[in-house]
XYZ file of C-alpha atoms in Angstrom:
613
model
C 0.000 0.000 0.000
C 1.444 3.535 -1.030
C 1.642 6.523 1.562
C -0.930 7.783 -0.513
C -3.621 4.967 -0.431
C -2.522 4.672 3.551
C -3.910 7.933 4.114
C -6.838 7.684 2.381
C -7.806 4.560 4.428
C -6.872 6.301 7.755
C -9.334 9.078 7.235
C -12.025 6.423 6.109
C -11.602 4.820 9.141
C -11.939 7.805 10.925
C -15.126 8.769 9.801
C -16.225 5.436 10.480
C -15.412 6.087 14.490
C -17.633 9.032 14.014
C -20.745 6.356 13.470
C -23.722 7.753 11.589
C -22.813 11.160 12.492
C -22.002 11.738 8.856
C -25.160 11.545 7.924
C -26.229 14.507 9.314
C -24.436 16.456 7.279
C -26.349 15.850 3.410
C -29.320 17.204 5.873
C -27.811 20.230 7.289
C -26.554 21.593 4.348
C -29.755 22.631 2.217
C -31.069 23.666 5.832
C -28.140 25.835 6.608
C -28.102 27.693 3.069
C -31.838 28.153 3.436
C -31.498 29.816 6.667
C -29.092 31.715 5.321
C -30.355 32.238 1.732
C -32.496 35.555 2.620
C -30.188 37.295 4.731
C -27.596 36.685 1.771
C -29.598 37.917 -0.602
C -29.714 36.885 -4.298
C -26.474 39.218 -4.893
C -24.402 36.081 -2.824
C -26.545 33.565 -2.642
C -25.750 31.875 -5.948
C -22.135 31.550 -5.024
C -22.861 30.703 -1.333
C -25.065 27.762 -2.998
C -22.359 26.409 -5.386
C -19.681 26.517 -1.956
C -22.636 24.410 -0.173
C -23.294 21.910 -3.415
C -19.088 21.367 -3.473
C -19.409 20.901 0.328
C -22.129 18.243 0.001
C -20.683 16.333 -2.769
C -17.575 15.462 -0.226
C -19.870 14.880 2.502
C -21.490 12.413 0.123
C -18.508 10.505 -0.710
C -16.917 10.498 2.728
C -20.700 8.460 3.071
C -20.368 6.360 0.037
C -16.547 5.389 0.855
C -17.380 4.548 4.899
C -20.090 2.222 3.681
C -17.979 0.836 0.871
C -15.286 -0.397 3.110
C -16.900 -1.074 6.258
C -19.199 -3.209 4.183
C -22.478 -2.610 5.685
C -25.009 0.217 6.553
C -24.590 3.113 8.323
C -27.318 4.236 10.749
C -27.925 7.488 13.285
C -30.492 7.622 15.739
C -31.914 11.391 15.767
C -31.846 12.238 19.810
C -30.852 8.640 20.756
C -34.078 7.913 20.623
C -34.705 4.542 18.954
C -37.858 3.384 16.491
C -40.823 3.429 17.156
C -40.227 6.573 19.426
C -37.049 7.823 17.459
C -36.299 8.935 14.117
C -33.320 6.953 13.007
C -31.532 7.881 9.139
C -30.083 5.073 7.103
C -27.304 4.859 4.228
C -26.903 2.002 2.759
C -25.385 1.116 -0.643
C -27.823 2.176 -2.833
C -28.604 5.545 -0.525
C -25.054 6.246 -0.913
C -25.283 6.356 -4.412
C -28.687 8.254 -4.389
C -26.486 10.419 -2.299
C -23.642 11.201 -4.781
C -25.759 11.238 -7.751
C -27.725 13.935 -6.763
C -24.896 16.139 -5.326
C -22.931 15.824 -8.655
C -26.035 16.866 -10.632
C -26.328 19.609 -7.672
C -23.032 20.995 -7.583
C -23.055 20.519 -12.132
C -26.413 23.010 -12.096
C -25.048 25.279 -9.312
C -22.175 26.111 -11.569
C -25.015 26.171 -14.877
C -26.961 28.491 -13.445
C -24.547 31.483 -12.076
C -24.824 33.017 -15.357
C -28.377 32.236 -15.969
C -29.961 33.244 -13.238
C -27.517 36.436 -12.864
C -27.567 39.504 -10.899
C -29.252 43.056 -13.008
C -26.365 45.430 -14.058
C -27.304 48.046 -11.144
C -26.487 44.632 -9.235
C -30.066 44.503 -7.179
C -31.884 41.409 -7.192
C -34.241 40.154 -9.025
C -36.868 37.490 -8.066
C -35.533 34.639 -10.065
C -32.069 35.488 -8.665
C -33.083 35.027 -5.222
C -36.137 32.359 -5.372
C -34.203 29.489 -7.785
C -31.355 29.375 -5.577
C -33.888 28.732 -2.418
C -35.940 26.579 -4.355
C -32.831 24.641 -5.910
C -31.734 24.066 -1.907
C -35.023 23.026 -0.855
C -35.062 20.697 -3.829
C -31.942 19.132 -2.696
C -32.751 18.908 0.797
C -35.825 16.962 0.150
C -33.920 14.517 -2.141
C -30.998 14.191 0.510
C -34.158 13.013 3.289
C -35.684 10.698 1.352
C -32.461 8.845 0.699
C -31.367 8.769 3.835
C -34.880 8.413 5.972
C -36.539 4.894 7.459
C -39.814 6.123 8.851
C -42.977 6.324 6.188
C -44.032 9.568 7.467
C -40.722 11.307 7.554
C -40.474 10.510 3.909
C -44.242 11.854 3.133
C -42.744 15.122 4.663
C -39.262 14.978 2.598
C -41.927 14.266 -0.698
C -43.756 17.078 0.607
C -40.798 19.518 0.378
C -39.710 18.042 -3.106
C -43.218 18.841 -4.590
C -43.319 22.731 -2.834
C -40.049 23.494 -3.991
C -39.879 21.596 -7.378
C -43.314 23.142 -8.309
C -42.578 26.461 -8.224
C -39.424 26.166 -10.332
C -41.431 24.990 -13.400
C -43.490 28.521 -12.584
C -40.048 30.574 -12.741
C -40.343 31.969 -15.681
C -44.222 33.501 -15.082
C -45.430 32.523 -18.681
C -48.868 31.417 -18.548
C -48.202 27.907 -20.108
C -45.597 27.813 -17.298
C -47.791 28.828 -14.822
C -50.777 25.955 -16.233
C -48.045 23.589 -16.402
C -47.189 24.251 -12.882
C -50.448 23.767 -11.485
C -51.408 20.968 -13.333
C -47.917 19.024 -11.768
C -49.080 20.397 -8.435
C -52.697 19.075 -8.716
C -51.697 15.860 -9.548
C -48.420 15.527 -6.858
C -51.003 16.426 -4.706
C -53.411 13.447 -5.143
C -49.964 11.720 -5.223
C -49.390 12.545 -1.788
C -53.044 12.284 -0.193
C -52.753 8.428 -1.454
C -49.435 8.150 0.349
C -50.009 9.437 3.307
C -53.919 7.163 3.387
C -51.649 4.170 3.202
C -49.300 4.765 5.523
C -52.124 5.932 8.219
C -53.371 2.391 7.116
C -50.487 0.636 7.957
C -49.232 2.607 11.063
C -53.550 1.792 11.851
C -52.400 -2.072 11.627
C -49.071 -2.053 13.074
C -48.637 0.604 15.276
C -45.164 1.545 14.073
C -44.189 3.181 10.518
C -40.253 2.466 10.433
C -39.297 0.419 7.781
C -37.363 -2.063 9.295
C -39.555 -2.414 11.826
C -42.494 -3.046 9.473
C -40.755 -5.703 7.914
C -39.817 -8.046 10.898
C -43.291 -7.625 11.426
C -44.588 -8.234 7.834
C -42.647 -10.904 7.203
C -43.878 -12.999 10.659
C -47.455 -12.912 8.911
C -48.923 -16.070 7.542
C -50.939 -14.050 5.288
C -51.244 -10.025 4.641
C -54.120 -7.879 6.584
C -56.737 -6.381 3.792
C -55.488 -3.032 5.431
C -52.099 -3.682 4.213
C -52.710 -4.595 1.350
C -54.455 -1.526 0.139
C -52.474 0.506 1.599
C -49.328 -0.843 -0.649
C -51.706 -0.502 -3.442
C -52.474 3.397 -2.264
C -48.777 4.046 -1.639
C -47.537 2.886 -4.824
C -50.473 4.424 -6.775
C -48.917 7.559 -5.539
C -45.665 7.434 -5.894
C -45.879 6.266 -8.991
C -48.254 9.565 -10.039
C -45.271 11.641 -8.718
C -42.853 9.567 -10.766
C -45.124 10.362 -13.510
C -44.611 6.544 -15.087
C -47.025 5.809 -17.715
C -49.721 6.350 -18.374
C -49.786 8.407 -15.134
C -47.472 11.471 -16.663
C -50.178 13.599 -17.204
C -47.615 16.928 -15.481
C -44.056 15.503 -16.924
C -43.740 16.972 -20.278
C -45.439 20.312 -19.896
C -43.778 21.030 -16.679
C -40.297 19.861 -18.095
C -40.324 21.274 -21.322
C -41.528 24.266 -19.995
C -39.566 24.940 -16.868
C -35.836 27.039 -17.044
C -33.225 24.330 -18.370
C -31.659 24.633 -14.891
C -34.397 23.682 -13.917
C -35.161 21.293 -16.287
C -32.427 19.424 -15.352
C -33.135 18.849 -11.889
C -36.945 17.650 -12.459
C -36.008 15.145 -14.933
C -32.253 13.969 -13.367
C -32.936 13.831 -9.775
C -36.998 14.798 -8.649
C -38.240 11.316 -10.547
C -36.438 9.202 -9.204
C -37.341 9.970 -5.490
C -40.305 8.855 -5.497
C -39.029 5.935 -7.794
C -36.760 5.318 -4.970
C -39.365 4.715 -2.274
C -41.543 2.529 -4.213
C -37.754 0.499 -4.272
C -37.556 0.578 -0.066
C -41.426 -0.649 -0.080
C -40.979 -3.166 -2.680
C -37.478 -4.841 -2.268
C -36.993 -3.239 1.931
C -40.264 -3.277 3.789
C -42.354 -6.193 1.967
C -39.366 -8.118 -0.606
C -42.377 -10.863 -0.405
C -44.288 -8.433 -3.344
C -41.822 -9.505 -5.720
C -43.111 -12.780 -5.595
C -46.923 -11.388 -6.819
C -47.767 -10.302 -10.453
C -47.708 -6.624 -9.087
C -44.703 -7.241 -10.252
C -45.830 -7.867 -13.909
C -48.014 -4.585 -13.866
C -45.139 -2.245 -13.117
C -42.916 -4.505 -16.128
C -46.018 -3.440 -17.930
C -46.164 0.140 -17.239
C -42.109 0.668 -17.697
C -42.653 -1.037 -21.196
C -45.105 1.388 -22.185
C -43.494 4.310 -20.878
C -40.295 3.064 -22.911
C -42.467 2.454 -26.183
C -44.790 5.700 -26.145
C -42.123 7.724 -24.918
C -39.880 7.220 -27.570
C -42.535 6.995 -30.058
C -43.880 10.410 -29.367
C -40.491 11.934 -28.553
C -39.982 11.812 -32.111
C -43.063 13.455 -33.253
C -41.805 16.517 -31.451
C -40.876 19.500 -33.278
C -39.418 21.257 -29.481
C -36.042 19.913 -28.361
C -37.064 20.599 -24.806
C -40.601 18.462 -25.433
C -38.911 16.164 -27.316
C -35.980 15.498 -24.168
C -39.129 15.290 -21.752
C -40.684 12.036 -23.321
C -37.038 10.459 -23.628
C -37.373 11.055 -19.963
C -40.910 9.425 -19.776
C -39.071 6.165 -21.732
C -36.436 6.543 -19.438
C -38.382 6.328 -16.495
C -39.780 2.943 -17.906
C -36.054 1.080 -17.890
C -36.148 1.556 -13.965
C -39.513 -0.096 -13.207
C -38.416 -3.327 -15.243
C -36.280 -3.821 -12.581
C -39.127 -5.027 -10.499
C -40.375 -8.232 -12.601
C -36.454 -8.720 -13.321
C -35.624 -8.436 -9.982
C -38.133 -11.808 -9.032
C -35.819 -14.214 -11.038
C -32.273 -12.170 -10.659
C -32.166 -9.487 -7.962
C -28.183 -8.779 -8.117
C -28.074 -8.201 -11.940
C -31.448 -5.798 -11.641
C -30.801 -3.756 -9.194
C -27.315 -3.306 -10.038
C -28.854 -2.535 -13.792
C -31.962 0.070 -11.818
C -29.527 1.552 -10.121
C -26.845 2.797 -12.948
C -29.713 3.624 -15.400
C -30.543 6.255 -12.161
C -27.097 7.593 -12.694
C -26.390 7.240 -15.886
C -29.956 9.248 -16.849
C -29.149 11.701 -14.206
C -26.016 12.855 -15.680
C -26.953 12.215 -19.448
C -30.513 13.768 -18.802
C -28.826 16.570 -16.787
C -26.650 17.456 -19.994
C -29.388 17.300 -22.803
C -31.521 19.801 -20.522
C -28.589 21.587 -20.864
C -27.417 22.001 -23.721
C -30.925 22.845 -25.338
C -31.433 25.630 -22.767
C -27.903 26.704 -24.544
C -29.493 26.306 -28.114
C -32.590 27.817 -27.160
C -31.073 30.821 -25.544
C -28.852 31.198 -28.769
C -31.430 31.083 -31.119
C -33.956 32.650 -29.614
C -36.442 29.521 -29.904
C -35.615 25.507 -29.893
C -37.565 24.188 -32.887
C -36.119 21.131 -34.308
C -36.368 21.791 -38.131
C -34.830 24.999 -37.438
C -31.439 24.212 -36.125
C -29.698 24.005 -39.045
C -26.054 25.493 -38.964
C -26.406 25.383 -34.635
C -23.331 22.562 -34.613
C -21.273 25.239 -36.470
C -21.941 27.586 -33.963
C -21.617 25.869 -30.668
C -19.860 22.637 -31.450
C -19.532 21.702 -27.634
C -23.155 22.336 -27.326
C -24.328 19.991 -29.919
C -21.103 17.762 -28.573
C -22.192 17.452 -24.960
C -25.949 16.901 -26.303
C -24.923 14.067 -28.951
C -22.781 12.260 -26.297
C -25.330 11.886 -23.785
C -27.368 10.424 -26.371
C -25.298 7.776 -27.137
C -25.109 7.341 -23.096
C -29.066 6.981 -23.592
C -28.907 4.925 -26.809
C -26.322 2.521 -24.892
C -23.431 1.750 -26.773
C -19.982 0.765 -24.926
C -18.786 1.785 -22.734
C -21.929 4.110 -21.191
C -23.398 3.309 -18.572
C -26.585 2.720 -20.341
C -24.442 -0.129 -22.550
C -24.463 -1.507 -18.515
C -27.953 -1.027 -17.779
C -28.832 -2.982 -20.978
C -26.487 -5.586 -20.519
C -27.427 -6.108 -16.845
C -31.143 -6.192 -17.399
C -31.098 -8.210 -20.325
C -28.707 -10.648 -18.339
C -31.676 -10.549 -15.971
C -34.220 -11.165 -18.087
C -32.607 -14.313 -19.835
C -31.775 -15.794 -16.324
C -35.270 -15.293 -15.488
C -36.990 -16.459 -18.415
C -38.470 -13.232 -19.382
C -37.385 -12.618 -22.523
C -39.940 -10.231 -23.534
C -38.338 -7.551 -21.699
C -35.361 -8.005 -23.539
C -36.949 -7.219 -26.947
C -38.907 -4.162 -24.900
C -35.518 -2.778 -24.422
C -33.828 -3.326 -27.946
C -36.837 -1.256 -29.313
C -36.566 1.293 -27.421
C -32.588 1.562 -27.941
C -33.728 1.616 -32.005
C -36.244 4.226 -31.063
C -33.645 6.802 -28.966
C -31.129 6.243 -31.189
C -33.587 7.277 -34.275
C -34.653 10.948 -32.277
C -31.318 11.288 -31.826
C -30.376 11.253 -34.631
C -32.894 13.805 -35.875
C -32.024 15.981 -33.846
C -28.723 15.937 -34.756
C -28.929 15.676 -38.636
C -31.237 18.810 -38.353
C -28.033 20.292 -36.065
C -25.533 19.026 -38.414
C -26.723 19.530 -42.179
C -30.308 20.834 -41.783
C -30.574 24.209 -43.713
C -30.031 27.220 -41.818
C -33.128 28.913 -40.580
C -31.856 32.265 -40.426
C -30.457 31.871 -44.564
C -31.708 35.549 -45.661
C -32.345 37.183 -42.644
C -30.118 40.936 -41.825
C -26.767 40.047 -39.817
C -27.566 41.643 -36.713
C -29.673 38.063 -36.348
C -26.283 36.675 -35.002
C -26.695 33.992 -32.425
C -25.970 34.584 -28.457
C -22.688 32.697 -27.646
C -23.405 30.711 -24.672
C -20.754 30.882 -21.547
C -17.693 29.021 -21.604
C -18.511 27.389 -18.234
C -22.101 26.406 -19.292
C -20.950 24.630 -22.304
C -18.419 22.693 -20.189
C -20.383 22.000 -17.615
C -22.880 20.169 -20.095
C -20.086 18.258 -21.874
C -18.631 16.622 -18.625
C -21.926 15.178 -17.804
C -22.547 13.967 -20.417
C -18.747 12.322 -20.123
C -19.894 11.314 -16.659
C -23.133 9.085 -18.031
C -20.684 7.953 -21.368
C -17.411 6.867 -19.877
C -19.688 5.202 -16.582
C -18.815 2.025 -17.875
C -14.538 2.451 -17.214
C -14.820 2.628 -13.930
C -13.475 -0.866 -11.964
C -16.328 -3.469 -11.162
C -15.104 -3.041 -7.517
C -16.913 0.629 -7.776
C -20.251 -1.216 -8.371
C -19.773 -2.629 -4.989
C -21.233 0.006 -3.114
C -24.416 -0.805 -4.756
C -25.108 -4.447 -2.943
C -23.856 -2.977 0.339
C -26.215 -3.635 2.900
C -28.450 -5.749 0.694
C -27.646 -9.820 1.207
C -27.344 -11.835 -1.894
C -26.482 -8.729 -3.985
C -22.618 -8.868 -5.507
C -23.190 -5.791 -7.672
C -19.522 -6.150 -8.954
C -19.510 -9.541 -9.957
C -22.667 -8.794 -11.800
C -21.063 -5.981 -13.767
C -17.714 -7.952 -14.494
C -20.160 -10.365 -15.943
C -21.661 -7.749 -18.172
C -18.940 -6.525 -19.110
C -16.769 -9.811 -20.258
C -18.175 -9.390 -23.380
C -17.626 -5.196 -23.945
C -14.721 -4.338 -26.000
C -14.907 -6.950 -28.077
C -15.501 -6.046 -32.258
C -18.057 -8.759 -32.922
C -20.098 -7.400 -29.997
C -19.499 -3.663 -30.821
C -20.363 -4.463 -34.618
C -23.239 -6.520 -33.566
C -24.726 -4.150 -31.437
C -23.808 -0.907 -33.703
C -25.002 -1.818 -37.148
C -28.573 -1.912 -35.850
C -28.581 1.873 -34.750
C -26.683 2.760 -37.872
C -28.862 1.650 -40.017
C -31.739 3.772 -37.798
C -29.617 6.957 -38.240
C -28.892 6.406 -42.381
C -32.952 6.135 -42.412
C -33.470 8.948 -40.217
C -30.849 11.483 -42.339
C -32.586 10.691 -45.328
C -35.540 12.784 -44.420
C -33.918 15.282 -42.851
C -33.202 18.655 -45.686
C -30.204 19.110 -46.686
C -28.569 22.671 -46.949
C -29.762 24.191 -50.189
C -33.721 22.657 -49.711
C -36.550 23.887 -47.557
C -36.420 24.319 -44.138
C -39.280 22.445 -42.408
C -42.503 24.452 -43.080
C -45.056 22.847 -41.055
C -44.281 23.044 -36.945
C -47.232 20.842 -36.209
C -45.742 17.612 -38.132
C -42.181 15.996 -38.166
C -41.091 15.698 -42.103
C -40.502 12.084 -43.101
C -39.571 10.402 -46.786
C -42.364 10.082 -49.114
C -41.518 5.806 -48.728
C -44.311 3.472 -48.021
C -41.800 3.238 -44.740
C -41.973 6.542 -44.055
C -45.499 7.049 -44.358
C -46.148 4.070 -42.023
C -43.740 5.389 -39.595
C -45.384 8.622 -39.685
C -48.858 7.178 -39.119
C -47.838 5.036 -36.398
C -46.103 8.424 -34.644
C -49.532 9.871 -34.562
C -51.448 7.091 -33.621
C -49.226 7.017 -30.326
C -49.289 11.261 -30.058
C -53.150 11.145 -29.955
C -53.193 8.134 -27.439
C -50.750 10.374 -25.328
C -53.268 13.381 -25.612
C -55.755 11.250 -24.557
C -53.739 9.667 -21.467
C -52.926 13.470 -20.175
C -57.054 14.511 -20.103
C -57.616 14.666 -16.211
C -60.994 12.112 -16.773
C -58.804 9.658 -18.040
C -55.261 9.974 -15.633
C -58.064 10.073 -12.952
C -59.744 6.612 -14.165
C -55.695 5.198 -15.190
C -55.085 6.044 -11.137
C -58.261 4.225 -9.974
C -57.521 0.965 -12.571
C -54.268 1.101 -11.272
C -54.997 0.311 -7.695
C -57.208 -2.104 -7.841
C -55.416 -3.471 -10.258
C -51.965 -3.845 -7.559
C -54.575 -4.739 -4.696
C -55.969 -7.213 -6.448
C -52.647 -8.886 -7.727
C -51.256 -8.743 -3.963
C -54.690 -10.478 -2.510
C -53.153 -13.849 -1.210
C -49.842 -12.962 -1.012
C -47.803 -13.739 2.081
């Protein structure tokens, strides 16, 4: 061992004398900067907010490494006191990496958002230079609770927090779309919550106690599950599962994401997801693993399918980048809640799968939020058919954007070529091979928005071709361009880091070797025959794709209500097919219908968990 290496395990063996102390400190920081936010004022604030998002980052690696090598979860008792009475917090693996995730995406849209949310040049305030930077910390100190807490109704409060502060962000801007789009997420987080919170005063009704590990001593001593419990699970992960917006429940997602600042943006669709995703993980695989073994299980596989089918399907259709990035994050969504039927048959390769797609998304998600808030503010508007000449312009834009793509599309060595492996891996060993072909569709499906998007970027005419010069695009900052590319770097080179950095993920879980799993998914990566085998598919996607995008020299796209495709028999089927699946999507987002998908829903989980034990 080098001096070097000595060191480092010193000091992690250090903070393991301090216990669970460390966890306090992912908490405190959000609180302390929101304390401090208004006496700061939004003339410091911004910079006092990146200082706290650098300081959280280490706090949530010091976390990640002390449960890495002390090889099991950490725990802190708030007051002493223990559970039932007490309030105890929890890190283990998988928190950790909630943990680290969301302070990287943190401390990446802390340094984002300096110069676009700036101070006025008589350097007073303004209201979106105070309010995003207490809004961004209250954001992050909701995520940061629900990671770390164990008691049902400490969470409902942390979920509480996420919805008050993630709302208003969508609402920055003070359009009136914004402002619909704002209420309509609230409405429906809302009902969200009220179905939450019935279940767990259900469950704390039947078992006087709402800790998680509590519940599930006592859950899993039952010959056979109370009629209460059972409907409350069904309530709870009705919920959640509104908040998560996973199909067909997304009536808010792409109105609120397209139309939110990209900072913004980025948040809601890298890191506000997947909290509530993350609960329905700690009921499902924590408090009650027994639910893997009913077809609840099935109906979630179900809903991710669709979610990765429509999403893609209507993402092309779009003719806004920003609409067209929200339903890649509706598909996206739909890759995590395979995990569940995967999970029944091979728990180590799915969750270690479920949980890199939550930080490979994050980061590549993150980046593509981005770098269209870059393109948009450059060109005054982020049509699709109208970004021709934009890659000339800002090349590390359009770089950092195409990148995380590919992170999305999954080719080596991103971590979504891991997520795909892992799952698939799962769903052979399982016998579930329908959710294999599931996910090679919807790889075929990114990778063909993609590249529209990008052929319009690269060789689409130029939309300004005849317009006066003083029509010059905004350059972007320097640091904002950069700060998109490494993400995106972050979510494509995932897959170089050593399988003994997946460990972390089956810490604290028994059964779960999440390294071994990705050394098996990766024995095959590198390899030409693979790389061929799995690139010629999406190549052939992106030749068809270029073909109907305009070259330079032809007509810019006219019509901003329809996406131009060849005049082929091909093309036209493709085209009718895209609409069939854009009207069933306006049809999913009436509030009748997500109101009747909600109450099908439920008694659709209750009745698949009736009998279970």
């Amino acid at each position: 061992m080098t001096q070097a290496q000595a060191l480092v395990a010193a000091g992690i063996r250090d903070l393991t004398d301090l216990g669970g102390v460390v966890l306090v400190f992912p908490l405190m920081l959000p609180i302390t900067g929101l304390l401090l936010g208004l006496v700061l004022g939004g003339r410091y604030l911004g910079r006092f907010v990146l200082l706290l998002t650098l300081l959280g980052l280490g706090a949530a690696l010091a976390i990640a490494a002390v449960v890495l090598v002390g090889g099991d979860a950490l725990q802190y008792l708030l007051g002493g006191w223990s559970p039932p009475l007490g309030v105890g917090l929890r890190a283990d693996g998988l928190s950790a990496v909630m943990l680290v995730t969301s302070a990287l995406v943190m401390l990446a849209v802390a340094l984002y958002a300096q110069r676009a949310f700036p101070i006025t040049g008589d350097g007073s305030e303004t209201r979106s230079s105070l309010v995003f930077w207490l809004l961004l910390l209250g954001v992050w100190g909701g995520l940061n609770t629900v990671f770390l807490g164990q008691d049902l109704f400490t969470l409902f409060v942390a979920l509480e927090l996420l919805t008050f502060s993630a709302v208003p962000l969508v609402a920055l801007g003070g359009k009136p779309e914004t402002l619909a789009a704002a209420l309509r997420y609230l409405l429906f987080a809302l009902l969200g919550s009220a179905l939450y919170l019935l279940g767990a005063v259900l469950i704390y009704g039947t078992y006087g106690t709402l800790d998680i590990a509590l519940l599930a001593e006592r859950i899993a001593g039952a010959d056979r599950w109370p009629p209460s419990l059972v409907a409350a699970i069904a309530l709870m992960t009705v919920g959640l599962l509104a908040k998560t917006a996973l199909f067909p429940l997304h009536l808010w997602l792409p109105p609120a994401h397209a139309g939110a600042p990209p900072a913004a943006s980025a948040v809601l669709s890298a890191l506000v997801v997947k909290a509530s995703f993350f609960l329905v993980l700690r009921i499902w695989l924590d408090m009650m693993p027994g639910l893997l073994a009913t077809a609840g299980v099935q109906i979630l596989g179900a809903m991710g399918a669709g979610a990765i089918l429509v999403g893609n399907l209507v993402a092309l259709r779009q003719v806004r980048l920003k609409l067209l990035i929200a339903y890649s994050t509706l598909a996206q969504i739909g890759y995590l809640f395979l995990l569940f039927p995967l999970a029944a048959g091979a728990e180590a390769l799915a969750l270690t799968g479920g949980t890199l797609q939550v930080v490979s998304h994050a980061c590549a998600k993150a980046a593509m939020f981005m770098a269209a808030g870059l393109i948009a503010a450059a060109l005054g508007h982020d049509r699709i058919g109208e970004l021709g000449g934009i890659a000339r312009a800002l090349p590390i834009t359009v770089l950092a954007f195409g990148l995380a793509g590919l992170a999305l599309l999954g080719l080596q060595p991103s971590g979504g070529y891991l997520v795909k492996t892992l799952l698939t891996s799962a769903a052979d060993a399982s016998g579930q091979w329908w959710w294999g072909l599931v996910m090679q569709a919807g790889g075929l499906l990114t990778a063909a928005y993609l590249f529209r998007v990008l052929g319009y970027a690269l060789f689409g005419p130029r939309a300004d071709e005849g317009r006066p010069p003083n029509l010059a695009i905004k350059r972007p900052g320097r640091v904002q361009e950069l700060v998109a590319l490494l993400l995106a770097l972050c979510a494509l080179l995932l897959g170089l880091l050593p399988p003994v950095a997946f460990d972390l993920t089956g810490v604290g879980r028994a059964g779960v070797d999440a390294g071994a799993a990705v050394s098996v998914a990766m024995a095959g990566a590198f390899d030409w025959g693979k790389l061929w085998g799995d690139l010629w598919p999406v190549l052939i996607v992106g030749l068809l794709v270029l073909c109907a995008v305009p070259w330079p020299g032809g007509r810019p796209a006219a019509d901003a209500d329809s996406v131009r495709v060849s005049s082929s028999v091909t093309g036209r089927a493709a085209a009718v097919v895209g609409l069939v699946f854009e009207r069933v999507d306006a049809a999913l987002r009436q509030w009748p219908v997500a109101g009747l998908s909600l109450l099908l829903l439920g008694l659709g989980l209750a009745g698949s968990l009736v009998g279970g034990a």
